[in-house]
mmCIF file of N, CA and C in Angstrom:
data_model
loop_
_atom_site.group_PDB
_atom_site.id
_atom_site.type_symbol
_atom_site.label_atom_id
_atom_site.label_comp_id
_atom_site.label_asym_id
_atom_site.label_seq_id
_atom_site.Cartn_x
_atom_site.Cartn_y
_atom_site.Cartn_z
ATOM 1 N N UNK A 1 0.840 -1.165 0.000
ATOM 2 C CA UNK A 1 0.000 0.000 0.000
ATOM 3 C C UNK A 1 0.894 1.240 0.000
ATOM 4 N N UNK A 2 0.360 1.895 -0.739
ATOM 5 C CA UNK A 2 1.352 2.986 -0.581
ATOM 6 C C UNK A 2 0.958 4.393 0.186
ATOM 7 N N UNK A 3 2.404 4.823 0.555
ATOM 8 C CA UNK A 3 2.433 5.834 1.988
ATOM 9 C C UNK A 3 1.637 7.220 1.519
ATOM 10 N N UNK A 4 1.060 7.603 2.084
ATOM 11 C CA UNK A 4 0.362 9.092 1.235
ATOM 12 C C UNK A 4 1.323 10.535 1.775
ATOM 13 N N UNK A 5 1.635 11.692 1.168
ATOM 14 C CA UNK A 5 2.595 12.317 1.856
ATOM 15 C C UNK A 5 2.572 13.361 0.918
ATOM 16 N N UNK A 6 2.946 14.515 0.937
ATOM 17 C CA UNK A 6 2.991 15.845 0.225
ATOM 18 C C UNK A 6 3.222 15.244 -1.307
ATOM 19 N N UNK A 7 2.667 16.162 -2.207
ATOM 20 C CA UNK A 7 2.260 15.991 -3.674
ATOM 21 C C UNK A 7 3.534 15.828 -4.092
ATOM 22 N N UNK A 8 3.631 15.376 -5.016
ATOM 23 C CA UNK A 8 4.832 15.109 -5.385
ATOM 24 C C UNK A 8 5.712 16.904 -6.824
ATOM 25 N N UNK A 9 6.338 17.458 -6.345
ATOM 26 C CA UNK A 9 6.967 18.178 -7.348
ATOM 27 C C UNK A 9 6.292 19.017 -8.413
ATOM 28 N N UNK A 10 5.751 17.745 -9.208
ATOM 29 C CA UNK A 10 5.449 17.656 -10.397
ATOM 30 C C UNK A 10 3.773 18.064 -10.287
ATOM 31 N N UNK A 11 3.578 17.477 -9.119
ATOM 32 C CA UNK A 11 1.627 17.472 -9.061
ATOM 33 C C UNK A 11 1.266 18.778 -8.567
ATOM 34 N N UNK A 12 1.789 19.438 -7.657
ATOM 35 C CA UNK A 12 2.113 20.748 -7.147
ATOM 36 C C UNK A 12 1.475 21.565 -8.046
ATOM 37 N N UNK A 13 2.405 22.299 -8.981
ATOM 38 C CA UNK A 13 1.367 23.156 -10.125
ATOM 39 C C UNK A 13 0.656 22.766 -11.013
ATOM 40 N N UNK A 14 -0.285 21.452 -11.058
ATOM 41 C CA UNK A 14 -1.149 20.665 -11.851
ATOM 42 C C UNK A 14 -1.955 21.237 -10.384
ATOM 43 N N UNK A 15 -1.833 21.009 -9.415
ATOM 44 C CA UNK A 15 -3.213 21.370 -8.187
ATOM 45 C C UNK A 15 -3.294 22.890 -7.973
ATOM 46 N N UNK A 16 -2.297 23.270 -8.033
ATOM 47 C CA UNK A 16 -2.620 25.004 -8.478
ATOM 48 C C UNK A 16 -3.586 25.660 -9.349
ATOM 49 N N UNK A 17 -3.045 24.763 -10.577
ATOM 50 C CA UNK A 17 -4.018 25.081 -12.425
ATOM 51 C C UNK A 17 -5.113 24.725 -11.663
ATOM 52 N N UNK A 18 -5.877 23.827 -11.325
ATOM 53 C CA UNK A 18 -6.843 23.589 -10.509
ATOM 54 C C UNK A 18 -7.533 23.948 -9.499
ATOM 55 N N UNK A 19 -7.072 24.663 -8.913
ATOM 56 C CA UNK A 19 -7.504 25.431 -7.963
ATOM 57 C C UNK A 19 -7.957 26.721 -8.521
ATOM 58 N N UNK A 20 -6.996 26.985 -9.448
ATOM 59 C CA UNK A 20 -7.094 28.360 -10.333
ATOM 60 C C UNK A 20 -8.310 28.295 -10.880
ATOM 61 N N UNK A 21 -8.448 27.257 -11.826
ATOM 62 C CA UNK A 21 -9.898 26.864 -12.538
ATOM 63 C C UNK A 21 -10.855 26.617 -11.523
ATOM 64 N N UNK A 22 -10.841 26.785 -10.867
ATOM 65 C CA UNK A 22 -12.306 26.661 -9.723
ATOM 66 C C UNK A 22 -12.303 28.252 -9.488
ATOM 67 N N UNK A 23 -11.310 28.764 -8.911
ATOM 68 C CA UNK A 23 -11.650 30.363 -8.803
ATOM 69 C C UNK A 23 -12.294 30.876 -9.721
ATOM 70 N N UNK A 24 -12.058 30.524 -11.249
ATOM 71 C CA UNK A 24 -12.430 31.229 -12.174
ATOM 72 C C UNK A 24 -13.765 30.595 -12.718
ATOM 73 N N UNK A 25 -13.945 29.648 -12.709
ATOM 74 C CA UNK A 25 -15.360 29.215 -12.538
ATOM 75 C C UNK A 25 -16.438 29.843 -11.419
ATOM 76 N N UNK A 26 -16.177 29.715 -10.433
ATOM 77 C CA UNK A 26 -16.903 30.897 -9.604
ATOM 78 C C UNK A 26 -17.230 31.927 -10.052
ATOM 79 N N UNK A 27 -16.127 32.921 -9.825
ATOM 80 C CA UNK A 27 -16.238 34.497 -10.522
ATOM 81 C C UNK A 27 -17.200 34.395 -12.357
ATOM 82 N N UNK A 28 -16.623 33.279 -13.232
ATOM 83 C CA UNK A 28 -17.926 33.184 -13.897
ATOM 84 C C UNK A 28 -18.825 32.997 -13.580
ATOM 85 N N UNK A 29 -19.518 32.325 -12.556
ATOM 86 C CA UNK A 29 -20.781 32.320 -12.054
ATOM 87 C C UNK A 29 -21.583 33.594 -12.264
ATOM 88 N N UNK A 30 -20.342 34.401 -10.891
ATOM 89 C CA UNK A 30 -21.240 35.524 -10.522
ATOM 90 C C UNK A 30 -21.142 36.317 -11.423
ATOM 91 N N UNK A 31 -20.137 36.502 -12.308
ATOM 92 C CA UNK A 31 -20.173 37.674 -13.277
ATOM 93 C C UNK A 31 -21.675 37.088 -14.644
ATOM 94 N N UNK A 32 -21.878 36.102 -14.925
ATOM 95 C CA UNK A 32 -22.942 35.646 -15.245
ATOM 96 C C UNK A 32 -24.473 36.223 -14.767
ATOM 97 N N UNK A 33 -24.405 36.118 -13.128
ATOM 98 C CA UNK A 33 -25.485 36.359 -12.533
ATOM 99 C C UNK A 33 -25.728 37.213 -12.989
ATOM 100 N N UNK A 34 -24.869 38.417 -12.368
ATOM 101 C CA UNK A 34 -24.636 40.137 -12.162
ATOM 102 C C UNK A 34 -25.013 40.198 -14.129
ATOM 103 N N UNK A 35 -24.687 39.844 -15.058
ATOM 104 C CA UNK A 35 -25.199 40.250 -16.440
ATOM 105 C C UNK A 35 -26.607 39.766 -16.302
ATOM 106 N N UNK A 36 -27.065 38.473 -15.667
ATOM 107 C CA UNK A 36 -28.653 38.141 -15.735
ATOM 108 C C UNK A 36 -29.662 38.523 -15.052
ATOM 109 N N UNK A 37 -29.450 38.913 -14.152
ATOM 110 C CA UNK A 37 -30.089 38.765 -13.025
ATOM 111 C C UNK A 37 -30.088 40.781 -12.181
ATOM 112 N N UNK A 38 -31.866 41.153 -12.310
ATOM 113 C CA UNK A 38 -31.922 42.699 -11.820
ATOM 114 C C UNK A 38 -31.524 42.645 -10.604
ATOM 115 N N UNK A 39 -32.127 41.700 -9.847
ATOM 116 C CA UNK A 39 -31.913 41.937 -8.229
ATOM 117 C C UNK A 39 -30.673 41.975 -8.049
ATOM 118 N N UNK A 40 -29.556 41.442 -8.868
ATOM 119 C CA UNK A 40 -28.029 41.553 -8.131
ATOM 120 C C UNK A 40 -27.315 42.999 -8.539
ATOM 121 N N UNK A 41 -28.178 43.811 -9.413
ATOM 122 C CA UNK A 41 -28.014 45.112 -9.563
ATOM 123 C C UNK A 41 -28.167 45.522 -8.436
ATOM 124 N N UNK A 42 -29.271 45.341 -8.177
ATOM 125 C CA UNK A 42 -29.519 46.242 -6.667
ATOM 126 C C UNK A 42 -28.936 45.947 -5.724
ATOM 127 N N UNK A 43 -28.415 45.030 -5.713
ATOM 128 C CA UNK A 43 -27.526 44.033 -4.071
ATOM 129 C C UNK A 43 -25.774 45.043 -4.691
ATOM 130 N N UNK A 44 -25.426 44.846 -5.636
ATOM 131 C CA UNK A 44 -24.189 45.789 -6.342
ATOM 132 C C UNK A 44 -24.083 47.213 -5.701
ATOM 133 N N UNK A 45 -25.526 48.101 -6.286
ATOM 134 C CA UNK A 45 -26.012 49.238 -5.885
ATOM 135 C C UNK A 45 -25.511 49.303 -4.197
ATOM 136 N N UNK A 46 -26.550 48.910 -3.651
ATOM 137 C CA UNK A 46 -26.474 48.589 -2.171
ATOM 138 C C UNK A 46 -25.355 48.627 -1.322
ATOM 139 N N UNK A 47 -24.689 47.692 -2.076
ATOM 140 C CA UNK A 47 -23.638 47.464 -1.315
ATOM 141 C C UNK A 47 -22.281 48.661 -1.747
ATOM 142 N N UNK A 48 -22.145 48.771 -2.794
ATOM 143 C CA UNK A 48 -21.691 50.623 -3.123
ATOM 144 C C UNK A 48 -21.938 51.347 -1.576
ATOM 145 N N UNK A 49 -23.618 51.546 -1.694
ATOM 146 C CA UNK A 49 -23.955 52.734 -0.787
ATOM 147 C C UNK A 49 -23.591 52.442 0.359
ATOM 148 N N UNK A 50 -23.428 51.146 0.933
ATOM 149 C CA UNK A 50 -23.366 50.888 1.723
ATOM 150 C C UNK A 50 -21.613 50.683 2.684
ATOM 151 N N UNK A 51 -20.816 50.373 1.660
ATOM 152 C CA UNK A 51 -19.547 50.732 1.839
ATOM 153 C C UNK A 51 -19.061 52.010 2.108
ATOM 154 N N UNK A 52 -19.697 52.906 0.893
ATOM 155 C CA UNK A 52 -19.209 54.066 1.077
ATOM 156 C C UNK A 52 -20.043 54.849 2.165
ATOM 157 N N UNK A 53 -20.953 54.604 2.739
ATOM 158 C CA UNK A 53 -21.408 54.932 3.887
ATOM 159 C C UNK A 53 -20.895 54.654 5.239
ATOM 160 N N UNK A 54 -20.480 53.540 5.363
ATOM 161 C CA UNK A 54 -19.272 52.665 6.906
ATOM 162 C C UNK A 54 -17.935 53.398 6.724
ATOM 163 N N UNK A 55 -17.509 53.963 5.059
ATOM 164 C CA UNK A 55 -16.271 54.676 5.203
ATOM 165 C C UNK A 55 -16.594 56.173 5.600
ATOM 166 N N UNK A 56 -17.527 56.766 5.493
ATOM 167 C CA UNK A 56 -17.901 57.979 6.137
ATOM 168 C C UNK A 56 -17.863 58.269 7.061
ATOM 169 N N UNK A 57 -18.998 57.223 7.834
ATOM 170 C CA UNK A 57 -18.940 57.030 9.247
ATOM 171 C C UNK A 57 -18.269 56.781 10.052
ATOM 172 N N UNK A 58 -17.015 55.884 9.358
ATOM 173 C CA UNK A 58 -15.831 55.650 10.104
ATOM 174 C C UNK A 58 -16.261 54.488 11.101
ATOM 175 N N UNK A 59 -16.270 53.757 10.431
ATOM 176 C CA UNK A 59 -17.386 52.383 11.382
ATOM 177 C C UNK A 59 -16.066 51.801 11.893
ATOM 178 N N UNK A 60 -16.653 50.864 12.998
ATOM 179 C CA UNK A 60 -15.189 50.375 14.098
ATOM 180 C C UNK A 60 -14.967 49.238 13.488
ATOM 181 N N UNK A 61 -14.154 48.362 13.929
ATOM 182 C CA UNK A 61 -13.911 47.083 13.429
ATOM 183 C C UNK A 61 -15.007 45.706 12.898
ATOM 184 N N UNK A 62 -15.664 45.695 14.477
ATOM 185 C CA UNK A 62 -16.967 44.748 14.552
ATOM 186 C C UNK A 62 -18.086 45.162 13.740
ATOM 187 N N UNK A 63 -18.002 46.250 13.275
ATOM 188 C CA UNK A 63 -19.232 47.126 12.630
ATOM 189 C C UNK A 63 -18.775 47.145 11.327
ATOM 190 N N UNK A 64 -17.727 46.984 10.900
ATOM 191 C CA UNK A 64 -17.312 46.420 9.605
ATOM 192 C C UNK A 64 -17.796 44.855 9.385
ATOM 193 N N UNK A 65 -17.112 44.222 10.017
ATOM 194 C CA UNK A 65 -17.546 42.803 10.364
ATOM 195 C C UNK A 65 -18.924 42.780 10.003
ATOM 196 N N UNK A 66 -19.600 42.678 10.725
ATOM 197 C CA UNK A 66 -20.947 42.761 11.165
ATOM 198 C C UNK A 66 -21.308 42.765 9.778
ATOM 199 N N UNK A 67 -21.149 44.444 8.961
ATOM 200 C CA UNK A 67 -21.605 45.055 7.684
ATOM 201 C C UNK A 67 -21.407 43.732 6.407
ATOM 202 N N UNK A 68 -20.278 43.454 6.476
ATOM 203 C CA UNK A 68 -19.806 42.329 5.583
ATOM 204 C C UNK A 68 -20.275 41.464 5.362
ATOM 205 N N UNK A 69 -20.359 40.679 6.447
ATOM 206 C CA UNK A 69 -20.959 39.671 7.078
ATOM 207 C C UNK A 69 -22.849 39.659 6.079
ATOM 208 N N UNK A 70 -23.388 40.599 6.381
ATOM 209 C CA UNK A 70 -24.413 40.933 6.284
ATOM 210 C C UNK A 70 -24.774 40.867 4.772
ATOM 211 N N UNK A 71 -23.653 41.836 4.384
ATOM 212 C CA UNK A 71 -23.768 42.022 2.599
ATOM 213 C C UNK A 71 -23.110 40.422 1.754
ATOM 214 N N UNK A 72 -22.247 40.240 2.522
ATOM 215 C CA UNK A 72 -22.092 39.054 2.088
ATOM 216 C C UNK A 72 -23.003 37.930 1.942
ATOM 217 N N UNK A 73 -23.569 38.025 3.184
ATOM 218 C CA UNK A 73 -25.065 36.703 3.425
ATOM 219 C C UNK A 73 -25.818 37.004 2.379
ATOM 220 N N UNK A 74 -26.626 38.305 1.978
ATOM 221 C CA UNK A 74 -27.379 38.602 0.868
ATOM 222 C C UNK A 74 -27.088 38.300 -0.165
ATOM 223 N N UNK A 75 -25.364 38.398 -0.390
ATOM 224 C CA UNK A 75 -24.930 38.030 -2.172
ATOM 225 C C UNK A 75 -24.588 36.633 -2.321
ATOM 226 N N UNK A 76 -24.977 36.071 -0.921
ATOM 227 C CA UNK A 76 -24.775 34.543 -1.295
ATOM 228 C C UNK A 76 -26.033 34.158 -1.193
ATOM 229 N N UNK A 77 -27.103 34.169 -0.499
ATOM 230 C CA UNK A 77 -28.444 33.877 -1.090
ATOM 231 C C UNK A 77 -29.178 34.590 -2.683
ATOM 232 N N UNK A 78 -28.372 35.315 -2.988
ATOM 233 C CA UNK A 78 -29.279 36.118 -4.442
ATOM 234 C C UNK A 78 -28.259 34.322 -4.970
ATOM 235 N N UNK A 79 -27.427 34.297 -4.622
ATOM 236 C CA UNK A 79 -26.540 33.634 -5.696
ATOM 237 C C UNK A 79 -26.678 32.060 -6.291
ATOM 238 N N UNK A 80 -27.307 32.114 -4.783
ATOM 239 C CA UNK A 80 -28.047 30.726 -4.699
ATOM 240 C C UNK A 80 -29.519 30.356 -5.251
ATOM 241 N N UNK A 81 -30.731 31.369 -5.226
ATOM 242 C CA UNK A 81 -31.413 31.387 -5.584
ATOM 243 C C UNK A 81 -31.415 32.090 -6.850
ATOM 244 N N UNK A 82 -30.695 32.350 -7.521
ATOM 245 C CA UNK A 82 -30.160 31.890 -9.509
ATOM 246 C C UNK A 82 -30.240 31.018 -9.533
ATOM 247 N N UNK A 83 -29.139 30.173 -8.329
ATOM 248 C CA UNK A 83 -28.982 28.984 -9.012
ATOM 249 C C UNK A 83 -30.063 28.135 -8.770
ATOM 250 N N UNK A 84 -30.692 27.731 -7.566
ATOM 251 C CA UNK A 84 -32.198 26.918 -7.759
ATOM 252 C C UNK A 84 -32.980 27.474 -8.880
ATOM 253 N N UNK A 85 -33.270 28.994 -9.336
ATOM 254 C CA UNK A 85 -34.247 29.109 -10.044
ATOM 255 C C UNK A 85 -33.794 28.817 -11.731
ATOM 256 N N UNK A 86 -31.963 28.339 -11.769
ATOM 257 C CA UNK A 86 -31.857 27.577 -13.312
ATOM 258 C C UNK A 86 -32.413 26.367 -13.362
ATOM 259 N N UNK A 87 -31.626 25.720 -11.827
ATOM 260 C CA UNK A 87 -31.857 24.043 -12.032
ATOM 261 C C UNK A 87 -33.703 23.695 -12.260
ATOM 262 N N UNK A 88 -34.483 24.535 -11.406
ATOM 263 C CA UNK A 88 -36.208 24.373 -11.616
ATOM 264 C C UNK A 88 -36.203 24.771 -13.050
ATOM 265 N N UNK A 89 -36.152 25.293 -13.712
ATOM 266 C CA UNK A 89 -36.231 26.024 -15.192
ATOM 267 C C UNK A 89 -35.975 24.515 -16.011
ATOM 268 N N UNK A 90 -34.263 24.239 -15.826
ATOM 269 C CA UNK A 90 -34.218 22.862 -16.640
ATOM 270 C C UNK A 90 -34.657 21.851 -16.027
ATOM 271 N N UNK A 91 -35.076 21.769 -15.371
ATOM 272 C CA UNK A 91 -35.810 20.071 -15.088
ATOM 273 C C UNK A 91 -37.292 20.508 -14.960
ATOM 274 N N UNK A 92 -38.043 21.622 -14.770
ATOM 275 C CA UNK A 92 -39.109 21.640 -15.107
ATOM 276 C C UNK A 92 -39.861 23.009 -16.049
ATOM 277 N N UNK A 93 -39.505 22.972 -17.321
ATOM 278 C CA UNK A 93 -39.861 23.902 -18.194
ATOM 279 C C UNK A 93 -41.140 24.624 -18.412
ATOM 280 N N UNK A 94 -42.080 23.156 -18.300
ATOM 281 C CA UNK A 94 -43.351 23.752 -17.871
ATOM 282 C C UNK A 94 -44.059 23.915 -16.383
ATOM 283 N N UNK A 95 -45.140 25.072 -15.801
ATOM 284 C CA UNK A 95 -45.507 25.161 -14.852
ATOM 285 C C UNK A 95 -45.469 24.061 -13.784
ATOM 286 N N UNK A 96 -44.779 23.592 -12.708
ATOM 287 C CA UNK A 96 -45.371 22.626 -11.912
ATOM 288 C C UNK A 96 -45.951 23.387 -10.897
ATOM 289 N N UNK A 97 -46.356 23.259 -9.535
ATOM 290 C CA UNK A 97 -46.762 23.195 -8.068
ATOM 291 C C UNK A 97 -45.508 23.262 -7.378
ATOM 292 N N UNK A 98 -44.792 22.194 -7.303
ATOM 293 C CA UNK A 98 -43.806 21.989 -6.989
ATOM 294 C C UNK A 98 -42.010 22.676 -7.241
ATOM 295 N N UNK A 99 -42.247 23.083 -8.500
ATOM 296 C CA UNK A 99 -41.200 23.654 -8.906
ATOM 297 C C UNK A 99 -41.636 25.558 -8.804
ATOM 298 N N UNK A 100 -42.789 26.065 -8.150
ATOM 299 C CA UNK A 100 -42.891 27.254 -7.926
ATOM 300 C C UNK A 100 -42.912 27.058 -6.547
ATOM 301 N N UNK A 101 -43.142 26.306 -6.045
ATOM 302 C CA UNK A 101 -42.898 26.339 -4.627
ATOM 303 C C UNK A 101 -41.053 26.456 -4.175
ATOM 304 N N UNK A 102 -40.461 25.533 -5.039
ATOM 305 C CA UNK A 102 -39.063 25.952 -4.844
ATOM 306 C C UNK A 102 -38.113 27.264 -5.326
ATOM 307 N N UNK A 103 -39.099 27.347 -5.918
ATOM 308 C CA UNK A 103 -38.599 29.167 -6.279
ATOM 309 C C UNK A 103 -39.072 29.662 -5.557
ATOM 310 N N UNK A 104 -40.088 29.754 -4.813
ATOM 311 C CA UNK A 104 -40.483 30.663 -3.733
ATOM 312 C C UNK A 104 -39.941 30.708 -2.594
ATOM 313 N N UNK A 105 -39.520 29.466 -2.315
ATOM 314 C CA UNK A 105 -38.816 29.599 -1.090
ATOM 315 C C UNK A 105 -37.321 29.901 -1.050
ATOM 316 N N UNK A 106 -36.903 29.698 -2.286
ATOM 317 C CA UNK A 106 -34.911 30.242 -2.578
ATOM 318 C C UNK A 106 -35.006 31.934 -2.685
ATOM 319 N N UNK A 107 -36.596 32.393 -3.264
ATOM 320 C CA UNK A 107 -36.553 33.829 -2.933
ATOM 321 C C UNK A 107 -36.543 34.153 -1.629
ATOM 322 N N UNK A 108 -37.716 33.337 -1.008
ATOM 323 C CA UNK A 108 -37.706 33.948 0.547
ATOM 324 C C UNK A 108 -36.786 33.573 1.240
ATOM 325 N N UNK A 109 -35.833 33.189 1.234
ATOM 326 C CA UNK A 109 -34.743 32.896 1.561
ATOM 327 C C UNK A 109 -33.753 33.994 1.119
ATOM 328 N N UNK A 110 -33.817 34.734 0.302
ATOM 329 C CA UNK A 110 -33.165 36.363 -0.454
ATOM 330 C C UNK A 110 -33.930 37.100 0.706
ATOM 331 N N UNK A 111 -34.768 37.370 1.005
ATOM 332 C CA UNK A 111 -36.331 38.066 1.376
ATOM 333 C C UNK A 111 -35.271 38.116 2.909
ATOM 334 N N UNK A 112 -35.480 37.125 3.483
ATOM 335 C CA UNK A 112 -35.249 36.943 5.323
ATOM 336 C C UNK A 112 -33.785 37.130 5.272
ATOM 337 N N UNK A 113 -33.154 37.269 4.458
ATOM 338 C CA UNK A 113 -31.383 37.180 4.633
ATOM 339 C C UNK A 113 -31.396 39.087 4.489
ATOM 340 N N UNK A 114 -32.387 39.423 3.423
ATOM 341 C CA UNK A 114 -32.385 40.932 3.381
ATOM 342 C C UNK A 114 -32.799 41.532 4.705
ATOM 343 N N UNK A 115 -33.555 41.465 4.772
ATOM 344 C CA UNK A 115 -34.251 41.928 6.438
ATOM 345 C C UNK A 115 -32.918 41.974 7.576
ATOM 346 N N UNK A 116 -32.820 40.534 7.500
ATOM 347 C CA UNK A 116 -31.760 40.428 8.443
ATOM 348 C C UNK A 116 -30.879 41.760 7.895
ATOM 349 N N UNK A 117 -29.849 41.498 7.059
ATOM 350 C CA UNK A 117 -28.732 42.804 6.875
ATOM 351 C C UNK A 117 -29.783 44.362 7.019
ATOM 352 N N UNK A 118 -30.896 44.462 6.847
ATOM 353 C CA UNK A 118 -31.345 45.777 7.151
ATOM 354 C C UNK A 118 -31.368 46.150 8.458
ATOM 355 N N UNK A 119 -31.261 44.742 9.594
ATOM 356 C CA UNK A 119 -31.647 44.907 11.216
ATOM 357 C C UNK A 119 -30.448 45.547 11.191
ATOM 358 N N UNK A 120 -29.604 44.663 10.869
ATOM 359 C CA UNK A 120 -27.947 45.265 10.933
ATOM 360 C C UNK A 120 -27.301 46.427 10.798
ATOM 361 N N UNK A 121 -28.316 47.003 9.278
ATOM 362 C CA UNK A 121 -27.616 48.413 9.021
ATOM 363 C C UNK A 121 -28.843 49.380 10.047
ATOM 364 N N UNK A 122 -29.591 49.322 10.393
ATOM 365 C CA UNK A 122 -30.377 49.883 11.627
ATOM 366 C C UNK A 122 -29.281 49.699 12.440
ATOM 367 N N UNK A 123 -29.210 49.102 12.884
ATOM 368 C CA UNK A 123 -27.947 48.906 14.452
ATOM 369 C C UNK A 123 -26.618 49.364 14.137
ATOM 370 N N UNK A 124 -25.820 49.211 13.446
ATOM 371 C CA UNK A 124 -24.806 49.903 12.800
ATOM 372 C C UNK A 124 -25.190 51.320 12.596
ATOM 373 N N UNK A 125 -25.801 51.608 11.387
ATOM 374 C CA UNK A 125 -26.035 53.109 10.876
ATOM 375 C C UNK A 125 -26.629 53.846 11.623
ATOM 376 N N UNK A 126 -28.046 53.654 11.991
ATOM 377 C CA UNK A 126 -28.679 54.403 12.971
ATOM 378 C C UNK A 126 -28.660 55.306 14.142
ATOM 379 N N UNK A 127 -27.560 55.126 15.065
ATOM 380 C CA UNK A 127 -27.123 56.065 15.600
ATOM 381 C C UNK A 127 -26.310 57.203 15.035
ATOM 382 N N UNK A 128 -25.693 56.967 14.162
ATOM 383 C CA UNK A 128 -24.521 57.849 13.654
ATOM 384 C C UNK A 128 -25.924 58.506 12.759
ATOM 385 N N UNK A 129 -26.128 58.068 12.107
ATOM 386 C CA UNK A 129 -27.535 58.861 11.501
ATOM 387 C C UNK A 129 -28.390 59.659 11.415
ATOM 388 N N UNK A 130 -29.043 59.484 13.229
ATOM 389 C CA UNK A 130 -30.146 59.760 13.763
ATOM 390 C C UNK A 130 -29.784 60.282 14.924
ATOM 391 N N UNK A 131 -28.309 60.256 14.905
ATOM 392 C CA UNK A 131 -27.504 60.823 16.030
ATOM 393 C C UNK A 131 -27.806 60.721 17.811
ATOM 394 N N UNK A 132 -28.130 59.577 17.791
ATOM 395 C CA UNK A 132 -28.159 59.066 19.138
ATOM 396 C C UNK A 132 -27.172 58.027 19.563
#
């Protein structure tokens, strides 16, 4: 049987190229989305205003965090619910029950992840804002 142990030399930048090609498969994803898809305009938009608003404010560390965190969760549910609403598209072309029910819920799943980051930018922004 043989011993398993660091890649050998040669395999090294063959798992790199590979790794590489997964990065770039991703970023096609989203650069895909972002051309298909309105709502990730607005999550783009958003998150613009929303950066350049924490750099105004001069937000603290955790309140960066927090912000990220937040915008991030949103651009990974828009990202996800593309992707359920391709896979329902090709496996069910015509109307089902079933296949609008799963689009409904990969939206509301966009829906409750938004809310959430809005509690956030309330608690973050809001004082500096509203100046309390």
């Amino acid at each position: 049987m043989a011993e398993s142990g660091p890649p050998t030399p040669r395999r090294f930048p063959a798992l790199l190229r590979q790794r590489a090609a997964s990065f770039g498969h991703a970023l096609r994803g989203v650069g895909a989305a972002l051309r298909t898809e309105v709502h990730l305009w607005f999550h783009a938009a958003a998150t613009v205003a929303v950066v350049a608003l924490g750099l105004y404010c001069g937000l603290a560390r955790w309140e960066w965090v927090a912000v990220v965190l937040s915008v991030g969760a949103v651009w990974c549910a828009e990202l996800v619910n593309t992707a359920v609403e391709a896979v329902v598209d090709l496996v069910s072309p015509q109307y089902h029950p079933l296949a609008g029910r799963a689009k409904d819920v990969a939206a509301g799943a966009v829906l409750v992840m938004a809310l959430a980051a809005a509690v956030v930018g309330v608690v973050v922004f809001g004082p500096r804002l509203w100046g309390q």
